[in-house]
Short mmCIF file of C-alpha atoms in Angstrom, two decimals:
data_model
loop_
_atom_site.label_atom_id
_atom_site.label_comp_id
_atom_site.label_asym_id
_atom_site.label_seq_id
_atom_site.Cartn_x
_atom_site.Cartn_y
_atom_site.Cartn_z
CA MET A 201 5.36 21.51 4.88
CA THR A 202 2.32 19.50 3.88
CA ASN A 203 2.91 15.89 2.98
CA LYS A 204 0.79 13.80 0.73
CA GLY A 205 -1.56 11.54 2.66
CA VAL A 206 -1.35 7.78 2.93
CA LEU A 207 -3.78 5.64 0.97
CA ILE A 208 -4.90 2.52 2.83
CA VAL A 209 -6.72 -0.18 0.91
CA LEU A 210 -8.86 -2.32 3.22
CA SER A 211 -10.07 -5.55 1.74
CA GLY A 212 -11.24 -8.98 2.83
CA PRO A 213 -14.05 -11.46 2.33
CA SER A 214 -17.65 -10.46 2.76
CA GLY A 215 -18.46 -10.97 6.45
CA SER A 216 -14.89 -10.36 7.66
CA GLY A 217 -16.10 -7.17 9.38
CA LYS A 218 -14.67 -4.34 7.27
CA ASP A 219 -17.55 -1.94 7.95
CA SER A 220 -17.58 -2.64 11.68
CA LEU A 221 -13.82 -2.22 11.85
CA LEU A 222 -13.92 1.22 10.26
CA GLN A 223 -16.82 2.28 12.47
CA GLN A 224 -14.78 1.23 15.51
CA VAL A 225 -11.70 3.11 14.28
CA ILE A 226 -13.78 6.26 13.82
CA ALA A 227 -15.40 5.75 17.25
CA ASN A 228 -11.84 5.58 18.66
CA GLY A 229 -11.16 9.00 17.15
CA GLY A 230 -8.97 7.62 14.36
CA ASP A 231 -8.23 10.41 11.89
CA ILE A 232 -9.18 8.68 8.66
CA ALA A 233 -11.11 9.78 5.61
CA LEU A 234 -13.36 7.15 4.07
CA SER A 235 -14.04 7.07 0.39
CA ILE A 236 -17.66 6.50 -0.47
CA SER A 237 -18.40 3.94 -3.15
CA LEU A 238 -20.75 4.38 -6.00
CA THR A 239 -23.07 1.41 -6.52
CA THR A 240 -26.01 0.32 -8.61
CA ARG A 241 -27.35 -2.03 -5.96
CA GLN A 242 -30.45 -1.16 -3.98
CA PRO A 243 -29.93 0.50 -0.57
CA ARG A 244 -30.30 -1.82 2.42
CA GLU A 245 -32.49 -0.65 5.24
CA GLY A 246 -30.86 2.28 7.05
CA GLU A 247 -28.31 3.01 4.32
CA VAL A 248 -28.10 6.68 3.38
CA ASP A 249 -27.12 7.95 -0.08
CA GLY A 250 -23.87 9.97 0.12
CA MET A 251 -22.99 8.46 3.49
CA HIS A 252 -22.82 4.67 3.13
CA TYR A 253 -22.78 4.66 -0.67
CA TYR A 254 -23.64 6.85 -3.57
CA PHE A 255 -26.52 5.00 -5.19
CA THR A 256 -26.87 5.38 -8.90
CA THR A 257 -28.35 3.80 -12.01
CA ARG A 258 -26.60 1.37 -14.25
CA GLU A 259 -26.69 3.87 -17.11
CA GLN A 260 -25.03 6.64 -15.09
CA PHE A 261 -22.42 4.25 -13.71
CA GLU A 262 -21.47 3.14 -17.19
CA GLN A 263 -21.15 6.76 -18.33
CA LYS A 264 -18.68 7.44 -15.52
CA LEU A 265 -16.76 4.28 -16.34
CA ALA A 266 -16.44 5.37 -19.95
CA SER A 267 -14.94 8.73 -18.87
CA ASN A 268 -12.40 7.07 -16.47
CA ALA A 269 -13.94 8.82 -13.49
CA ILE A 270 -14.03 5.56 -11.55
CA LEU A 271 -10.83 4.38 -9.93
CA GLU A 272 -11.80 0.76 -9.71
CA HIS A 273 -14.98 -1.14 -10.01
CA THR A 274 -16.27 -4.60 -9.66
CA ILE A 275 -19.47 -6.44 -10.28
CA TYR A 276 -20.73 -8.41 -7.35
CA ASN A 277 -24.03 -10.26 -7.31
CA GLY A 278 -24.79 -8.57 -10.63
CA GLU A 279 -24.36 -4.99 -9.35
CA TYR A 280 -21.63 -2.38 -9.99
CA TYR A 281 -19.47 -1.05 -7.14
CA GLY A 282 -16.88 1.65 -7.87
CA THR A 283 -14.64 4.31 -6.34
CA PRO A 284 -14.81 7.87 -7.72
CA LYS A 285 -11.18 8.91 -8.39
CA ASP A 286 -11.50 12.67 -8.02
CA ALA A 287 -12.64 12.49 -4.38
CA VAL A 288 -9.73 10.22 -3.38
CA ASP A 289 -7.09 12.38 -5.07
CA ALA A 290 -8.40 15.52 -3.40
CA GLN A 291 -8.23 13.93 0.05
CA LEU A 292 -4.68 12.62 -0.49
CA ALA A 293 -3.54 16.02 -1.72
CA ALA A 294 -4.90 17.49 1.51
CA GLY A 295 -2.61 15.14 3.46
CA LYS A 296 -5.36 12.88 4.75
CA THR A 297 -5.17 9.19 5.52
CA VAL A 298 -7.69 7.86 3.05
CA VAL A 299 -9.17 4.40 3.54
CA LEU A 300 -10.63 2.60 0.56
CA GLU A 301 -12.77 -0.37 1.49
CA ILE A 302 -12.89 -2.50 -1.61
CA GLU A 303 -13.57 -5.99 -2.82
CA VAL A 304 -10.56 -8.27 -2.96
CA GLU A 305 -10.39 -8.35 -6.73
CA GLY A 306 -10.36 -4.55 -6.94
CA ALA A 307 -7.39 -4.13 -4.59
CA ALA A 308 -4.84 -5.07 -7.24
CA ASN A 309 -6.18 -2.38 -9.57
CA ILE A 310 -5.73 0.27 -6.89
CA ALA A 311 -2.20 -0.90 -6.13
CA ALA A 312 -1.36 -0.58 -9.81
CA GLN A 313 -2.55 3.04 -9.84
CA TYR A 314 -1.19 4.00 -6.38
CA PRO A 315 2.03 2.02 -5.92
CA ASP A 316 2.62 3.58 -2.48
CA CYS A 317 -0.72 2.45 -1.10
CA VAL A 318 -0.81 0.24 1.97
CA ARG A 319 -2.85 -2.92 1.53
CA VAL A 320 -4.60 -4.41 4.55
CA PHE A 321 -6.48 -7.71 4.40
CA LEU A 322 -9.09 -8.41 7.04
CA VAL A 323 -9.87 -12.04 7.73
CA PRO A 324 -12.48 -13.67 9.93
CA PRO A 325 -11.20 -15.81 12.81
CA SER A 326 -11.95 -18.90 10.72
CA LEU A 327 -14.19 -20.04 7.89
CA THR A 328 -16.43 -21.70 10.48
CA VAL A 329 -16.96 -18.37 12.24
CA LEU A 330 -17.50 -16.64 8.89
CA ARG A 331 -20.27 -19.12 8.02
CA GLN A 332 -21.93 -18.46 11.39
CA ARG A 333 -21.74 -14.67 10.87
CA LEU A 334 -23.42 -14.98 7.49
CA ILE A 335 -26.13 -17.18 9.03
CA ASP A 336 -26.63 -14.63 11.84
CA ARG A 337 -27.29 -11.86 9.31
CA ARG A 338 -30.51 -13.73 8.42
CA THR A 339 -30.51 -12.04 4.99
CA ASN A 340 -28.90 -14.94 3.14
CA THR A 341 -30.23 -18.28 2.03
CA LEU A 342 -28.15 -21.34 2.84
CA GLU A 343 -27.26 -21.55 -0.83
CA ASP A 344 -26.08 -17.90 -0.73
CA ILE A 345 -24.00 -18.66 2.31
CA GLU A 346 -22.23 -21.62 0.77
CA ARG A 347 -21.57 -19.58 -2.34
CA ARG A 348 -20.09 -16.76 -0.22
CA ILE A 349 -17.91 -19.21 1.67
CA ALA A 350 -16.62 -20.54 -1.63
CA ILE A 351 -15.89 -16.96 -2.74
CA ALA A 352 -14.19 -16.22 0.59
CA LYS A 353 -11.92 -19.24 0.17
CA GLN A 354 -10.93 -18.02 -3.25
CA GLU A 355 -10.40 -14.46 -1.97
CA LEU A 356 -8.19 -15.68 0.86
CA THR A 357 -5.72 -16.91 -1.74
CA HIS A 358 -5.02 -13.22 -2.51
CA ALA A 359 -4.16 -12.37 1.10
CA PRO A 360 -0.42 -13.17 0.93
CA GLY A 361 0.00 -10.34 -1.59
CA PHE A 362 -1.21 -7.78 0.93
CA ASP A 363 1.08 -5.84 3.26
CA TYR A 364 -0.77 -6.64 6.46
CA ILE A 365 -3.25 -9.29 7.62
CA ILE A 366 -5.63 -8.48 10.47
CA ARG A 367 -7.50 -11.44 11.95
CA ASN A 368 -10.75 -10.05 13.25
CA CYS A 369 -11.33 -12.11 16.40
CA VAL A 370 -12.17 -9.18 18.72
CA LEU A 371 -13.31 -6.00 17.00
CA THR A 372 -11.59 -3.56 19.36
CA ASP A 373 -8.28 -5.42 18.95
CA ALA A 374 -8.67 -5.44 15.18
CA ALA A 375 -9.37 -1.69 15.21
CA ALA A 376 -6.28 -1.10 17.33
CA ASP A 377 -4.29 -3.19 14.85
CA PHE A 378 -5.55 -1.02 12.02
CA GLN A 379 -4.67 2.18 13.88
CA ALA A 380 -1.19 0.83 14.66
CA ILE A 381 -0.67 0.22 10.94
CA ILE A 382 -1.65 3.80 10.13
CA ARG A 383 0.58 5.20 12.89
CA ALA A 384 3.52 3.08 11.79
CA GLU A 385 3.08 3.87 8.11
CA MET A 386 3.21 7.60 8.85
CA LEU A 387 6.64 7.01 10.42
CA ARG A 388 7.95 5.94 7.02
CA ASP A 389 7.94 9.58 5.96
CA LYS A 390 11.55 10.71 5.57
CA THR A 391 10.80 14.36 4.92
CA ILE A 392 10.90 15.15 8.66
CA LEU A 393 14.66 14.70 8.51
CA ASP A 394 14.96 18.05 6.76
CA GLU A 395 13.32 19.73 9.74
CA VAL A 396 15.55 17.92 12.22
CA MET A 397 18.68 18.99 10.37
CA ASN A 398 17.66 22.60 9.85
CA LEU A 399 16.01 23.60 13.10
CA MET B 234 1.68 -22.79 16.02
CA THR B 235 4.66 -20.70 17.04
CA ASN B 236 5.88 -18.04 14.67
CA LYS B 237 9.34 -16.61 14.46
CA GLY B 238 9.69 -13.32 16.35
CA VAL B 239 10.50 -9.96 14.89
CA LEU B 240 13.96 -8.42 15.26
CA ILE B 241 13.88 -4.65 15.75
CA VAL B 242 17.09 -2.68 15.39
CA LEU B 243 16.88 0.63 17.24
CA SER B 244 19.51 3.16 16.31
CA GLY B 245 20.05 6.90 16.35
CA PRO B 246 22.53 9.55 17.39
CA SER B 247 23.87 9.72 20.94
CA GLY B 248 21.41 11.86 22.88
CA SER B 249 18.38 10.93 20.77
CA GLY B 250 16.93 9.07 23.76
CA LYS B 251 17.19 5.37 22.85
CA ASP B 252 17.57 4.12 26.45
CA SER B 253 14.74 6.29 27.75
CA LEU B 254 12.50 5.16 24.90
CA LEU B 255 13.01 1.47 25.70
CA GLN B 256 12.48 2.08 29.42
CA GLN B 257 9.21 3.82 28.58
CA VAL B 258 8.10 0.98 26.30
CA ILE B 259 8.79 -1.54 29.07
CA ALA B 260 7.01 0.67 31.61
CA ASN B 261 4.02 0.67 29.23
CA GLY B 262 4.01 -3.13 29.40
CA GLY B 263 5.41 -3.52 25.88
CA ASP B 264 6.24 -7.17 25.33
CA ILE B 265 9.81 -6.81 24.08
CA ALA B 266 12.92 -8.80 24.82
CA LEU B 267 16.13 -6.80 25.07
CA SER B 268 19.24 -8.63 24.03
CA ILE B 269 21.63 -9.47 26.86
CA SER B 270 25.26 -8.56 26.25
CA LEU B 271 28.17 -10.92 26.61
CA THR B 272 31.11 -9.40 28.51
CA THR B 273 34.53 -10.33 29.75
CA ARG B 274 34.36 -8.01 32.74
CA GLN B 275 33.83 -9.41 36.23
CA PRO B 276 30.26 -9.55 37.58
CA ARG B 277 29.46 -6.79 40.03
CA GLU B 278 27.66 -7.59 43.26
CA GLY B 279 24.06 -8.56 42.54
CA GLU B 280 24.60 -9.11 38.83
CA VAL B 281 23.23 -12.41 37.62
CA ASP B 282 24.70 -14.33 34.69
CA GLY B 283 22.10 -14.60 31.92
CA MET B 284 20.06 -11.73 33.33
CA HIS B 285 22.19 -8.58 33.43
CA TYR B 286 24.97 -9.97 31.26
CA TYR B 287 26.41 -13.23 30.09
CA PHE B 288 29.86 -13.39 31.69
CA THR B 289 32.67 -15.12 29.89
CA THR B 290 36.45 -15.25 29.53
CA ARG B 291 38.51 -13.28 27.08
CA GLU B 292 39.58 -16.49 25.38
CA GLN B 293 36.01 -17.65 24.85
CA PHE B 294 34.91 -14.20 23.68
CA GLU B 295 37.66 -14.12 21.08
CA GLN B 296 36.76 -17.64 19.94
CA LYS B 297 33.17 -16.50 19.45
CA LEU B 298 34.35 -13.41 17.57
CA ALA B 299 36.45 -15.58 15.28
CA SER B 300 33.49 -17.85 14.53
CA ASN B 301 31.11 -14.93 13.86
CA ALA B 302 29.03 -15.83 16.91
CA ILE B 303 29.00 -12.16 18.04
CA LEU B 304 26.71 -9.83 16.13
CA GLU B 305 28.47 -6.63 17.14
CA HIS B 306 30.94 -5.74 19.85
CA THR B 307 32.87 -2.94 21.47
CA ILE B 308 35.76 -2.63 23.91
CA TYR B 309 35.33 -0.48 27.01
CA ASN B 310 37.90 -0.14 29.81
CA GLY B 311 39.82 -2.98 28.21
CA GLU B 312 36.89 -5.41 28.41
CA TYR B 313 34.81 -6.86 25.58
CA TYR B 314 31.07 -6.23 25.32
CA GLY B 315 29.13 -7.91 22.53
CA THR B 316 25.76 -9.22 21.36
CA PRO B 317 25.76 -13.02 21.17
CA LYS B 318 24.05 -14.27 18.05
CA ASP B 319 22.81 -17.53 19.58
CA ALA B 320 20.86 -15.75 22.34
CA VAL B 321 19.15 -13.46 19.82
CA ASP B 322 18.34 -16.42 17.59
CA ALA B 323 16.89 -18.38 20.52
CA GLN B 324 14.61 -15.48 21.47
CA LEU B 325 13.46 -15.07 17.86
CA ALA B 326 12.82 -18.82 17.58
CA ALA B 327 10.65 -18.53 20.71
CA GLY B 328 8.55 -15.96 18.86
CA LYS B 329 9.73 -12.95 20.86
CA THR B 330 10.07 -9.38 19.66
CA VAL B 331 13.76 -8.76 20.19
CA VAL B 332 15.09 -5.20 20.30
CA LEU B 333 18.75 -4.53 19.61
CA GLU B 334 19.90 -1.04 20.50
CA ILE B 335 22.89 -0.42 18.26
CA GLU B 336 25.14 2.38 17.09
CA VAL B 337 24.23 3.74 13.67
CA GLU B 338 27.26 2.26 11.96
CA GLY B 339 26.54 -1.19 13.40
CA ALA B 340 22.93 -1.28 12.18
CA ALA B 341 23.90 -2.07 8.59
CA ASN B 342 25.87 -5.13 9.76
CA ILE B 343 22.84 -6.47 11.60
CA ALA B 344 20.60 -5.84 8.58
CA ALA B 345 23.01 -7.79 6.40
CA GLN B 346 22.72 -10.78 8.73
CA TYR B 347 18.96 -10.46 9.37
CA PRO B 348 17.41 -9.18 6.14
CA ASP B 349 13.93 -9.32 7.69
CA CYS B 350 14.86 -7.09 10.63
CA VAL B 351 12.97 -3.86 11.12
CA ARG B 352 15.19 -0.80 11.35
CA VAL B 353 14.02 2.12 13.45
CA PHE B 354 15.94 5.39 13.58
CA LEU B 355 15.34 7.67 16.54
CA VAL B 356 16.03 11.37 15.97
CA PRO B 357 16.02 14.32 18.35
CA PRO B 358 13.45 17.05 17.62
CA SER B 359 16.24 19.12 16.07
CA LEU B 360 20.01 19.54 16.20
CA THR B 361 19.45 22.61 18.38
CA VAL B 362 17.56 20.53 20.93
CA LEU B 363 20.19 17.79 20.74
CA ARG B 364 22.92 20.32 21.51
CA GLN B 365 20.92 21.54 24.51
CA ARG B 366 20.39 17.97 25.80
CA LEU B 367 24.12 17.32 25.62
CA ILE B 368 24.81 20.59 27.45
CA ASP B 369 22.27 19.64 30.12
CA ARG B 370 24.05 16.36 30.81
CA ARG B 371 26.92 18.49 32.22
CA THR B 372 29.36 15.67 31.54
CA ASN B 373 30.63 17.02 28.23
CA THR B 374 32.97 19.85 27.38
CA LEU B 375 31.84 22.28 24.69
CA GLU B 376 34.40 20.70 22.41
CA ASP B 377 32.90 17.26 23.11
CA ILE B 378 29.45 18.61 22.35
CA GLU B 379 30.43 20.07 19.00
CA ARG B 380 32.17 16.82 18.11
CA ARG B 381 29.02 14.86 19.00
CA ILE B 382 26.84 17.21 16.95
CA ALA B 383 29.15 16.70 14.00
CA ILE B 384 28.86 12.91 14.48
CA ALA B 385 25.07 13.19 14.79
CA LYS B 386 24.90 15.13 11.51
CA GLN B 387 26.91 12.42 9.83
CA GLU B 388 24.75 9.68 11.39
CA LEU B 389 21.55 11.39 10.27
CA THR B 390 22.65 10.86 6.67
CA HIS B 391 22.05 7.12 7.30
CA ALA B 392 18.45 7.67 8.43
CA PRO B 393 16.78 7.47 4.99
CA GLY B 394 17.96 3.85 4.72
CA PHE B 395 15.96 2.87 7.80
CA ASP B 396 12.38 1.61 7.67
CA TYR B 397 10.95 4.04 10.20
CA ILE B 398 11.95 7.40 11.63
CA ILE B 399 10.71 8.38 15.10
CA ARG B 400 11.19 12.01 16.05
CA ASN B 401 11.54 12.05 19.81
CA CYS B 402 9.77 15.27 20.77
CA VAL B 403 7.68 13.83 23.61
CA LEU B 404 8.94 10.55 25.10
CA THR B 405 5.50 8.99 25.65
CA ASP B 406 4.52 9.73 22.04
CA ALA B 407 7.79 8.29 20.77
CA ALA B 408 7.26 5.14 22.85
CA ALA B 409 3.72 4.80 21.44
CA ASP B 410 5.19 5.20 17.93
CA PHE B 411 7.65 2.40 18.67
CA GLN B 412 4.90 0.15 19.98
CA ALA B 413 2.73 0.87 16.93
CA ILE B 414 5.62 -0.21 14.70
CA ILE B 415 5.96 -3.49 16.62
CA ARG B 416 2.21 -4.12 16.48
CA ALA B 417 2.04 -3.36 12.77
CA GLU B 418 5.09 -5.45 11.92
CA MET B 419 3.55 -8.49 13.63
CA LEU B 420 0.61 -8.14 11.24
CA ARG B 421 2.93 -8.84 8.31
CA ASP B 422 2.94 -12.50 9.35
CA LYS B 423 1.08 -14.50 6.71
CA THR B 424 1.15 -17.84 8.53
CA ILE B 425 -2.11 -17.09 10.35
CA LEU B 426 -3.90 -17.62 7.04
CA ASP B 427 -3.43 -21.37 7.43
CA GLU B 428 -5.38 -21.30 10.68
CA VAL B 429 -8.16 -19.20 9.19
CA MET B 430 -8.57 -21.61 6.29
CA ASN B 431 -8.45 -24.77 8.36
CA LEU B 432 -10.48 -23.96 11.48
#
């Protein structure tokens, strides 16, 4: 019997470590399928189209939006970010644990469309540490950083609506937290009782 | 900041392996507190009050029963055995993960008193395997065994009301499942957000 997969929505402020967390989970051998976002922003150095993001034009993105082929989208720093719905549905149907890494505002839209999804909010150890992380990236101006901190504060107000909060103090611990959530959530499946009764 | 601990109710049919599971979790270094039973029987040599059991008189036990200070109880060889509510509450207040191993019928009573408790149902791989385990114990007549299987079937009908189902095929896997549930449930605590915002 094949069961439908679990959809995990991973969200949290910019700089909370979502990318690093998922890389660590995959390095640990965690059996997760990542959805790849479509975006109109320019690739950063080292980012590969079809691996980190699908990069596209504004015109093409808006065409897909108009045909409801995008599960959720947001505009951040003036650029579109979206999740192609067909790819997610195919992975869930195949019984995979699908992780959607999305901006905080987009998480509510996903939950509305997938009521059984599991929402995980990743937070930095503190706002002070978050500020330092953004400074360490050396790609932001001080003005950018203060704006991001202000956004993070606002985003943190959404955290209580999530199912789980992971505080990313040590990456390996945070990854283990995430894997424990996946393992536990799979134990919510009641269909195994049929097998127990009938074998 | 100290948070309130999580109460885990572990239940499942006789022969599903509840005792072995908890022993394995403790052997793994799992940080769980088992509740200590209150009993009216005499201490045996080497038994320490407050460690193996809390020892008390029949009169005091019945007073506690009357004042709802006992969460669940049973009578064995004419002596009372019960779970004292105050001890469980003290452990929870100290932030501990408290595990109560309870008969299936008793689990609903605990859930009524602790609505935030996490209910875990342990099942054998199959009824066929359960029958074999009971045969292997060599302490049951065939009639006993069939009666226990009938009880197990009835108890399994309660499983869908539990939060998590662990199918105990391999003990070490089942213990890891249990520990993942504890780890995940601790991530439901939203109070850490205050620290993140204010540090």
